């Protein structure tokens, strides 16, 4: 889904850049309410995990592959505003360091992959949570459905952007059919990864999952041999099973293993957008990436001849850079919230 330079004309790319910048500004403000001492460290880790899993292209159909977009996962784990920032950080690192996604198209990619997926998935997620039983399983089900729908939604938004500013003359009906069709299949993979990840975190630390806040476990009493819920007023919070530090460490190690080792076995088939662009002729005016000469371009380390080592090193570097950049941003946002909440002066006589 990473749009390269040349697919969308300059005026529309500029407008998308303004939209993306505005959304990021709003998200920075909204993230101050979402981030606390628990979620600020987790947010940087979520960005790094999304980067790592995006390197794992999985086959879908007819020589096409897909990968995680991550908007739904980020929104559910750390909140929708912080989620937009998480995916935006990933896209920025990919565009600058790895020549993945055009630099002039960065606004298009953020609008499509960060804003659209996060907003659509979180709206669907909240709607489902309100009607489903307030249980852990319901959170996982809602995560699956919301992630599934977020991917074709992003495909629709790309089609709309292309209809306005596409640089090649291709019937929009063909683009829409091809994009939505393949991304529904990719959405199934997105949904599975999102549900499994959310479910794993909820199993050990439900209090760290933004979308599961308020999730409670009702106390039960045995009455005449049967377990029954106690009255609502004495419901108690779910007890955490492990420390935040351990969750963070396991998440970091998992991200490093995925990016540094498992990524070597990812599908080499073109992803959904690349396949549609080639089949429909959208890529006729694609431009060379400005960072094509980057030492990490193409997710490999320049001058390292062994493909496995080159790709693994690039993945590890990408995870490291993303988690440092993300954590720095989120801690800064958190500190801004703290400073704003702290009184600078006390009333006279206090």
GROMACS .gro file of C-alpha atoms in nm:
model
  350
    1UNK     CA    1   0.000   0.000   0.000
    2UNK     CA    2   0.306   0.228   0.007
    3UNK     CA    3   0.246   0.478  -0.274
    4UNK     CA    4   0.569   0.571  -0.460
    5UNK     CA    5   0.651   0.905  -0.614
    6UNK     CA    6   0.485   0.965  -0.950
    7UNK     CA    7   0.155   0.785  -0.893
    8UNK     CA    8  -0.023   1.101  -0.773
    9UNK     CA    9   0.032   1.445  -0.921
   10UNK     CA   10   0.201   1.728  -0.729
   11UNK     CA   11  -0.108   1.938  -0.641
   12UNK     CA   12  -0.300   1.645  -0.493
   13UNK     CA   13   0.013   1.519  -0.315
   14UNK     CA   14   0.053   1.865  -0.163
   15UNK     CA   15  -0.309   1.871  -0.045
   16UNK     CA   16  -0.267   1.524   0.104
   17UNK     CA   17   0.045   1.652   0.280
   18UNK     CA   18  -0.155   1.937   0.435
   19UNK     CA   19  -0.426   1.692   0.546
   20UNK     CA   20  -0.163   1.462   0.695
   21UNK     CA   21   0.010   1.749   0.875
   22UNK     CA   22  -0.321   1.867   1.019
   23UNK     CA   23  -0.410   1.517   1.135
   24UNK     CA   24  -0.071   1.474   1.300
   25UNK     CA   25  -0.112   1.807   1.480
   26UNK     CA   26  -0.454   1.698   1.608
   27UNK     CA   27  -0.313   1.358   1.703
   28UNK     CA   28  -0.027   1.515   1.899
   29UNK     CA   29  -0.283   1.704   2.104
   30UNK     CA   30  -0.512   1.405   2.144
   31UNK     CA   31  -0.224   1.174   2.237
   32UNK     CA   32  -0.160   1.385   2.547
   33UNK     CA   33  -0.487   1.251   2.686
   34UNK     CA   34  -0.414   0.892   2.586
   35UNK     CA   35  -0.053   0.857   2.699
   36UNK     CA   36   0.030   0.791   3.061
   37UNK     CA   37   0.309   0.623   3.250
   38UNK     CA   38   0.186   0.284   3.126
   39UNK     CA   39   0.120   0.353   2.759
   40UNK     CA   40   0.401   0.598   2.671
   41UNK     CA   41   0.672   0.325   2.666
   42UNK     CA   42   0.432   0.084   2.496
   43UNK     CA   43   0.360   0.328   2.212
   44UNK     CA   44   0.721   0.332   2.093
   45UNK     CA   45   0.726  -0.047   2.106
   46UNK     CA   46   0.402  -0.065   1.904
   47UNK     CA   47   0.560   0.147   1.630
   48UNK     CA   48   0.867  -0.079   1.621
   49UNK     CA   49   0.649  -0.392   1.615
   50UNK     CA   50   0.446  -0.257   1.324
   51UNK     CA   51   0.769  -0.182   1.137
   52UNK     CA   52   0.890  -0.538   1.197
   53UNK     CA   53   0.565  -0.707   1.095
   54UNK     CA   54   0.536  -0.493   0.782
   55UNK     CA   55   0.852  -0.667   0.661
   56UNK     CA   56   0.666  -0.999   0.667
   57UNK     CA   57   0.479  -1.009   0.337
   58UNK     CA   58   0.240  -1.305   0.328
   59UNK     CA   59   0.104  -1.460   0.004
   60UNK     CA   60  -0.262  -1.397  -0.075
   61UNK     CA   61  -0.354  -1.494  -0.433
   62UNK     CA   62  -0.243  -1.488  -0.797
   63UNK     CA   63   0.119  -1.395  -0.729
   64UNK     CA   64   0.026  -1.120  -0.484
   65UNK     CA   65   0.135  -1.065  -0.126
   66UNK     CA   66   0.021  -0.842   0.157
   67UNK     CA   67   0.153  -0.708   0.483
   68UNK     CA   68   0.022  -0.552   0.800
   69UNK     CA   69  -0.082  -0.187   0.778
   70UNK     CA   70  -0.106  -0.158   1.155
   71UNK     CA   71  -0.363   0.118   1.206
   72UNK     CA   72  -0.612  -0.105   1.384
   73UNK     CA   73  -0.347  -0.268   1.601
   74UNK     CA   74  -0.204   0.067   1.710
   75UNK     CA   75  -0.544   0.227   1.775
   76UNK     CA   76  -0.662  -0.060   1.995
   77UNK     CA   77  -0.338  -0.098   2.189
   78UNK     CA   78  -0.250   0.268   2.255
   79UNK     CA   79  -0.548   0.478   2.136
   80UNK     CA   80  -0.655   0.628   1.802
   81UNK     CA   81  -0.458   0.955   1.827
   82UNK     CA   82  -0.142   0.779   1.939
   83UNK     CA   83  -0.212   0.513   1.676
   84UNK     CA   84  -0.198   0.771   1.396
   85UNK     CA   85   0.139   0.886   1.530
   86UNK     CA   86   0.271   0.528   1.556
   87UNK     CA   87   0.198   0.444   1.193
   88UNK     CA   88   0.321   0.787   1.078
   89UNK     CA   89   0.656   0.730   1.250
   90UNK     CA   90   0.687   0.394   1.074
   91UNK     CA   91   0.606   0.548   0.734
   92UNK     CA   92   0.856   0.827   0.791
   93UNK     CA   93   1.135   0.582   0.879
   94UNK     CA   94   1.051   0.362   0.581
   95UNK     CA   95   1.043   0.652   0.338
   96UNK     CA   96   1.365   0.820   0.452
   97UNK     CA   97   1.585   0.522   0.538
   98UNK     CA   98   1.453   0.234   0.328
   99UNK     CA   99   1.319   0.409   0.014
  100UNK     CA  100   0.980   0.246   0.074
  101UNK     CA  101   0.699   0.487  -0.015
  102UNK     CA  102   0.772   0.810  -0.199
  103UNK     CA  103   0.882   1.122  -0.014
  104UNK     CA  104   0.654   1.348  -0.218
  105UNK     CA  105   0.383   1.088  -0.155
  106UNK     CA  106   0.441   1.081   0.221
  107UNK     CA  107   0.126   1.284   0.281
  108UNK     CA  108  -0.073   1.041   0.065
  109UNK     CA  109   0.067   0.743   0.254
  110UNK     CA  110  -0.002   0.893   0.596
  111UNK     CA  111  -0.355   0.989   0.490
  112UNK     CA  112  -0.419   0.641   0.353
  113UNK     CA  113  -0.226   0.405   0.578
  114UNK     CA  114  -0.218   0.592   0.910
  115UNK     CA  115  -0.528   0.812   0.925
  116UNK     CA  116  -0.779   0.603   0.730
  117UNK     CA  117  -0.695   0.267   0.886
  118UNK     CA  118  -0.682   0.407   1.239
  119UNK     CA  119  -1.004   0.609   1.220
  120UNK     CA  120  -1.209   0.341   1.042
  121UNK     CA  121  -1.087   0.056   1.260
  122UNK     CA  122  -1.135   0.240   1.589
  123UNK     CA  123  -1.487   0.354   1.501
  124UNK     CA  124  -1.580  -0.004   1.410
  125UNK     CA  125  -1.404  -0.137   1.720
  126UNK     CA  126  -1.585   0.098   1.959
  127UNK     CA  127  -1.918   0.021   1.796
  128UNK     CA  128  -1.868  -0.353   1.836
  129UNK     CA  129  -1.744  -0.327   2.194
  130UNK     CA  130  -2.063  -0.145   2.292
  131UNK     CA  131  -2.287  -0.428   2.167
  132UNK     CA  132  -2.072  -0.731   2.250
  133UNK     CA  133  -2.042  -0.879   2.600
  134UNK     CA  134  -1.772  -0.699   2.799
  135UNK     CA  135  -1.528  -0.990   2.793
  136UNK     CA  136  -1.175  -1.047   2.671
  137UNK     CA  137  -1.302  -1.258   2.383
  138UNK     CA  138  -1.522  -0.972   2.266
  139UNK     CA  139  -1.223  -0.737   2.252
  140UNK     CA  140  -1.038  -0.986   2.035
  141UNK     CA  141  -1.338  -1.037   1.806
  142UNK     CA  142  -1.387  -0.661   1.772
  143UNK     CA  143  -1.015  -0.624   1.692
  144UNK     CA  144  -1.041  -0.887   1.418
  145UNK     CA  145  -1.343  -0.730   1.247
  146UNK     CA  146  -1.217  -0.373   1.273
  147UNK     CA  147  -0.877  -0.465   1.129
  148UNK     CA  148  -1.039  -0.662   0.848
  149UNK     CA  149  -1.249  -0.363   0.741
  150UNK     CA  150  -0.968  -0.109   0.773
  151UNK     CA  151  -0.765  -0.252   0.484
  152UNK     CA  152  -1.026  -0.233   0.204
  153UNK     CA  153  -1.119   0.110   0.346
  154UNK     CA  154  -0.761   0.219   0.278
  155UNK     CA  155  -0.788   0.073  -0.071
  156UNK     CA  156  -1.102   0.279  -0.132
  157UNK     CA  157  -0.931   0.597  -0.012
  158UNK     CA  158  -0.633   0.534  -0.240
  159UNK     CA  159  -0.874   0.486  -0.532
  160UNK     CA  160  -1.044   0.818  -0.452
  161UNK     CA  161  -0.709   0.997  -0.432
  162UNK     CA  162  -0.604   0.837  -0.760
  163UNK     CA  163  -0.932   0.939  -0.921
  164UNK     CA  164  -0.853   1.301  -0.835
  165UNK     CA  165  -0.481   1.313  -0.894
  166UNK     CA  166  -0.368   0.999  -1.077
  167UNK     CA  167  -0.093   1.056  -1.333
  168UNK     CA  168  -0.205   0.787  -1.576
  169UNK     CA  169  -0.529   0.747  -1.766
  170UNK     CA  170  -0.674   0.426  -1.622
  171UNK     CA  171  -1.049   0.369  -1.573
  172UNK     CA  172  -1.128   0.422  -1.206
  173UNK     CA  173  -1.375   0.134  -1.205
  174UNK     CA  174  -1.093  -0.107  -1.289
  175UNK     CA  175  -0.866   0.041  -1.023
  176UNK     CA  176  -1.139   0.024  -0.760
  177UNK     CA  177  -1.234  -0.335  -0.839
  178UNK     CA  178  -0.875  -0.456  -0.838
  179UNK     CA  179  -0.770  -0.262  -0.527
  180UNK     CA  180  -1.068  -0.352  -0.311
  181UNK     CA  181  -1.071  -0.714  -0.425
  182UNK     CA  182  -0.709  -0.793  -0.338
  183UNK     CA  183  -0.713  -0.586  -0.019
  184UNK     CA  184  -1.012  -0.773   0.119
  185UNK     CA  185  -0.788  -1.081   0.109
  186UNK     CA  186  -0.500  -0.890   0.264
  187UNK     CA  187  -0.742  -0.767   0.529
  188UNK     CA  188  -0.790  -1.124   0.650
  189UNK     CA  189  -0.419  -1.146   0.728
  190UNK     CA  190  -0.429  -0.804   0.892
  191UNK     CA  191  -0.723  -0.914   1.106
  192UNK     CA  192  -0.552  -1.236   1.215
  193UNK     CA  193  -0.228  -1.059   1.315
  194UNK     CA  194  -0.417  -0.784   1.497
  195UNK     CA  195  -0.646  -1.019   1.687
  196UNK     CA  196  -0.360  -1.250   1.790
  197UNK     CA  197  -0.145  -0.961   1.910
  198UNK     CA  198  -0.425  -0.787   2.100
  199UNK     CA  199  -0.533  -1.117   2.249
  200UNK     CA  200  -0.178  -1.194   2.364
  201UNK     CA  201  -0.140  -0.860   2.542
  202UNK     CA  202  -0.486  -0.881   2.701
  203UNK     CA  203  -0.403  -1.227   2.833
  204UNK     CA  204  -0.118  -1.091   3.047
  205UNK     CA  205  -0.180  -0.717   3.091
  206UNK     CA  206  -0.531  -0.606   2.992
  207UNK     CA  207  -0.469  -0.273   3.165
  208UNK     CA  208  -0.210  -0.190   2.897
  209UNK     CA  209  -0.463  -0.220   2.613
  210UNK     CA  210  -0.632   0.113   2.550
  211UNK     CA  211  -0.934  -0.047   2.385
  212UNK     CA  212  -0.987  -0.276   2.684
  213UNK     CA  213  -0.992  -0.006   2.950
  214UNK     CA  214  -1.278  -0.072   3.187
  215UNK     CA  215  -1.266  -0.443   3.114
  216UNK     CA  216  -1.357  -0.615   3.439
  217UNK     CA  217  -1.374  -0.964   3.569
  218UNK     CA  218  -1.686  -1.031   3.776
  219UNK     CA  219  -1.640  -1.213   4.103
  220UNK     CA  220  -1.829  -1.540   4.114
  221UNK     CA  221  -1.991  -1.725   4.402
  222UNK     CA  222  -2.082  -2.090   4.412
  223UNK     CA  223  -2.453  -2.123   4.488
  224UNK     CA  224  -2.600  -2.472   4.511
  225UNK     CA  225  -2.314  -2.610   4.309
  226UNK     CA  226  -2.328  -2.344   4.032
  227UNK     CA  227  -2.109  -2.037   3.975
  228UNK     CA  228  -2.304  -1.710   3.959
  229UNK     CA  229  -2.189  -1.350   3.918
  230UNK     CA  230  -2.186  -1.135   4.227
  231UNK     CA  231  -2.371  -0.801   4.213
  232UNK     CA  232  -2.220  -0.528   3.991
  233UNK     CA  233  -2.094  -0.300   4.273
  234UNK     CA  234  -1.828  -0.549   4.379
  235UNK     CA  235  -1.681  -0.620   4.036
  236UNK     CA  236  -1.300  -0.601   4.053
  237UNK     CA  237  -1.034  -0.510   3.796
  238UNK     CA  238  -0.859  -0.792   3.613
  239UNK     CA  239  -0.531  -0.870   3.787
  240UNK     CA  240  -0.212  -0.822   3.583
  241UNK     CA  241  -0.013  -1.140   3.539
  242UNK     CA  242   0.324  -0.992   3.448
  243UNK     CA  243   0.518  -0.668   3.476
  244UNK     CA  244   0.519  -0.390   3.220
  245UNK     CA  245   0.894  -0.426   3.187
  246UNK     CA  246   0.860  -0.791   3.093
  247UNK     CA  247   0.588  -0.715   2.838
  248UNK     CA  248   0.810  -0.446   2.685
  249UNK     CA  249   1.114  -0.676   2.676
  250UNK     CA  250   0.920  -0.962   2.517
  251UNK     CA  251   0.773  -0.723   2.259
  252UNK     CA  252   1.115  -0.584   2.171
  253UNK     CA  253   1.275  -0.927   2.135
  254UNK     CA  254   0.982  -1.043   1.923
  255UNK     CA  255   1.016  -0.740   1.695
  256UNK     CA  256   1.390  -0.795   1.654
  257UNK     CA  257   1.344  -1.164   1.574
  258UNK     CA  258   1.069  -1.093   1.321
  259UNK     CA  259   1.264  -0.818   1.144
  260UNK     CA  260   1.608  -0.972   1.177
  261UNK     CA  261   1.533  -1.337   1.102
  262UNK     CA  262   1.177  -1.425   1.005
  263UNK     CA  263   1.161  -1.147   0.743
  264UNK     CA  264   1.405  -1.345   0.526
  265UNK     CA  265   1.128  -1.597   0.463
  266UNK     CA  266   0.865  -1.338   0.368
  267UNK     CA  267   0.691  -1.365   0.032
  268UNK     CA  268   0.882  -1.205  -0.257
  269UNK     CA  269   0.560  -1.146  -0.455
  270UNK     CA  270   0.457  -0.784  -0.514
  271UNK     CA  271   0.214  -0.644  -0.260
  272UNK     CA  272  -0.144  -0.549  -0.342
  273UNK     CA  273  -0.076  -0.199  -0.472
  274UNK     CA  274   0.234  -0.303  -0.668
  275UNK     CA  275   0.041  -0.584  -0.836
  276UNK     CA  276  -0.257  -0.365  -0.925
  277UNK     CA  277  -0.027  -0.085  -1.046
  278UNK     CA  278   0.159  -0.320  -1.278
  279UNK     CA  279  -0.153  -0.495  -1.409
  280UNK     CA  280  -0.349  -0.173  -1.467
  281UNK     CA  281  -0.063   0.047  -1.585
  282UNK     CA  282  -0.072   0.285  -1.289
  283UNK     CA  283   0.305   0.261  -1.253
  284UNK     CA  284   0.389   0.404  -1.597
  285UNK     CA  285   0.498   0.736  -1.447
  286UNK     CA  286   0.651   0.606  -1.125
  287UNK     CA  287   0.964   0.800  -1.031
  288UNK     CA  288   1.293   0.695  -0.880
  289UNK     CA  289   1.292   0.733  -0.503
  290UNK     CA  290   1.494   1.021  -0.366
  291UNK     CA  291   1.651   0.784  -0.111
  292UNK     CA  292   1.740   0.512  -0.360
  293UNK     CA  293   2.107   0.556  -0.272
  294UNK     CA  294   2.043   0.518   0.099
  295UNK     CA  295   2.266   0.255   0.268
  296UNK     CA  296   1.944   0.076   0.373
  297UNK     CA  297   1.740   0.116   0.054
  298UNK     CA  298   1.534  -0.191  -0.028
  299UNK     CA  299   1.564  -0.326   0.329
  300UNK     CA  300   1.922  -0.435   0.286
  301UNK     CA  301   2.257  -0.303   0.409
  302UNK     CA  302   2.473  -0.164   0.132
  303UNK     CA  303   2.797  -0.356   0.062
  304UNK     CA  304   2.681  -0.660   0.261
  305UNK     CA  305   2.671  -0.934  -0.001
  306UNK     CA  306   2.494  -1.207   0.196
  307UNK     CA  307   2.121  -1.147   0.144
  308UNK     CA  308   2.019  -1.305   0.473
  309UNK     CA  309   2.265  -1.102   0.679
  310UNK     CA  310   2.196  -0.783   0.482
  311UNK     CA  311   1.819  -0.806   0.525
  312UNK     CA  312   1.847  -0.910   0.890
  313UNK     CA  313   2.076  -0.621   0.977
  314UNK     CA  314   1.849  -0.375   0.798
  315UNK     CA  315   1.551  -0.509   0.989
  316UNK     CA  316   1.726  -0.483   1.326
  317UNK     CA  317   1.843  -0.129   1.246
  318UNK     CA  318   1.491  -0.036   1.140
  319UNK     CA  319   1.340  -0.166   1.463
  320UNK     CA  320   1.603   0.016   1.667
  321UNK     CA  321   1.562   0.349   1.489
  322UNK     CA  322   1.183   0.328   1.499
  323UNK     CA  323   1.163   0.247   1.869
  324UNK     CA  324   1.406   0.526   1.957
  325UNK     CA  325   1.226   0.782   1.742
  326UNK     CA  326   0.881   0.669   1.853
  327UNK     CA  327   0.963   0.649   2.222
  328UNK     CA  328   1.126   0.991   2.210
  329UNK     CA  329   0.820   1.147   2.050
  330UNK     CA  330   0.574   0.981   2.286
  331UNK     CA  331   0.772   1.065   2.598
  332UNK     CA  332   0.791   1.427   2.480
  333UNK     CA  333   0.414   1.431   2.434
  334UNK     CA  334   0.369   1.272   2.774
  335UNK     CA  335   0.598   1.527   2.941
  336UNK     CA  336   0.406   1.808   2.770
  337UNK     CA  337   0.085   1.673   2.922
  338UNK     CA  338   0.247   1.651   3.264
  339UNK     CA  339   0.385   2.006   3.247
  340UNK     CA  340   0.048   2.143   3.138
  341UNK     CA  341  -0.127   1.962   3.421
  342UNK     CA  342   0.117   2.090   3.684
  343UNK     CA  343   0.037   2.433   3.831
  344UNK     CA  344   0.308   2.688   3.763
  345UNK     CA  345   0.208   2.901   4.057
  346UNK     CA  346  -0.013   2.882   4.360
  347UNK     CA  347  -0.279   3.135   4.452
  348UNK     CA  348  -0.169   3.393   4.706
  349UNK     CA  349  -0.211   3.276   5.062
  350UNK     CA  350  -0.196   2.902   4.978
   0.00000   0.00000   0.00000
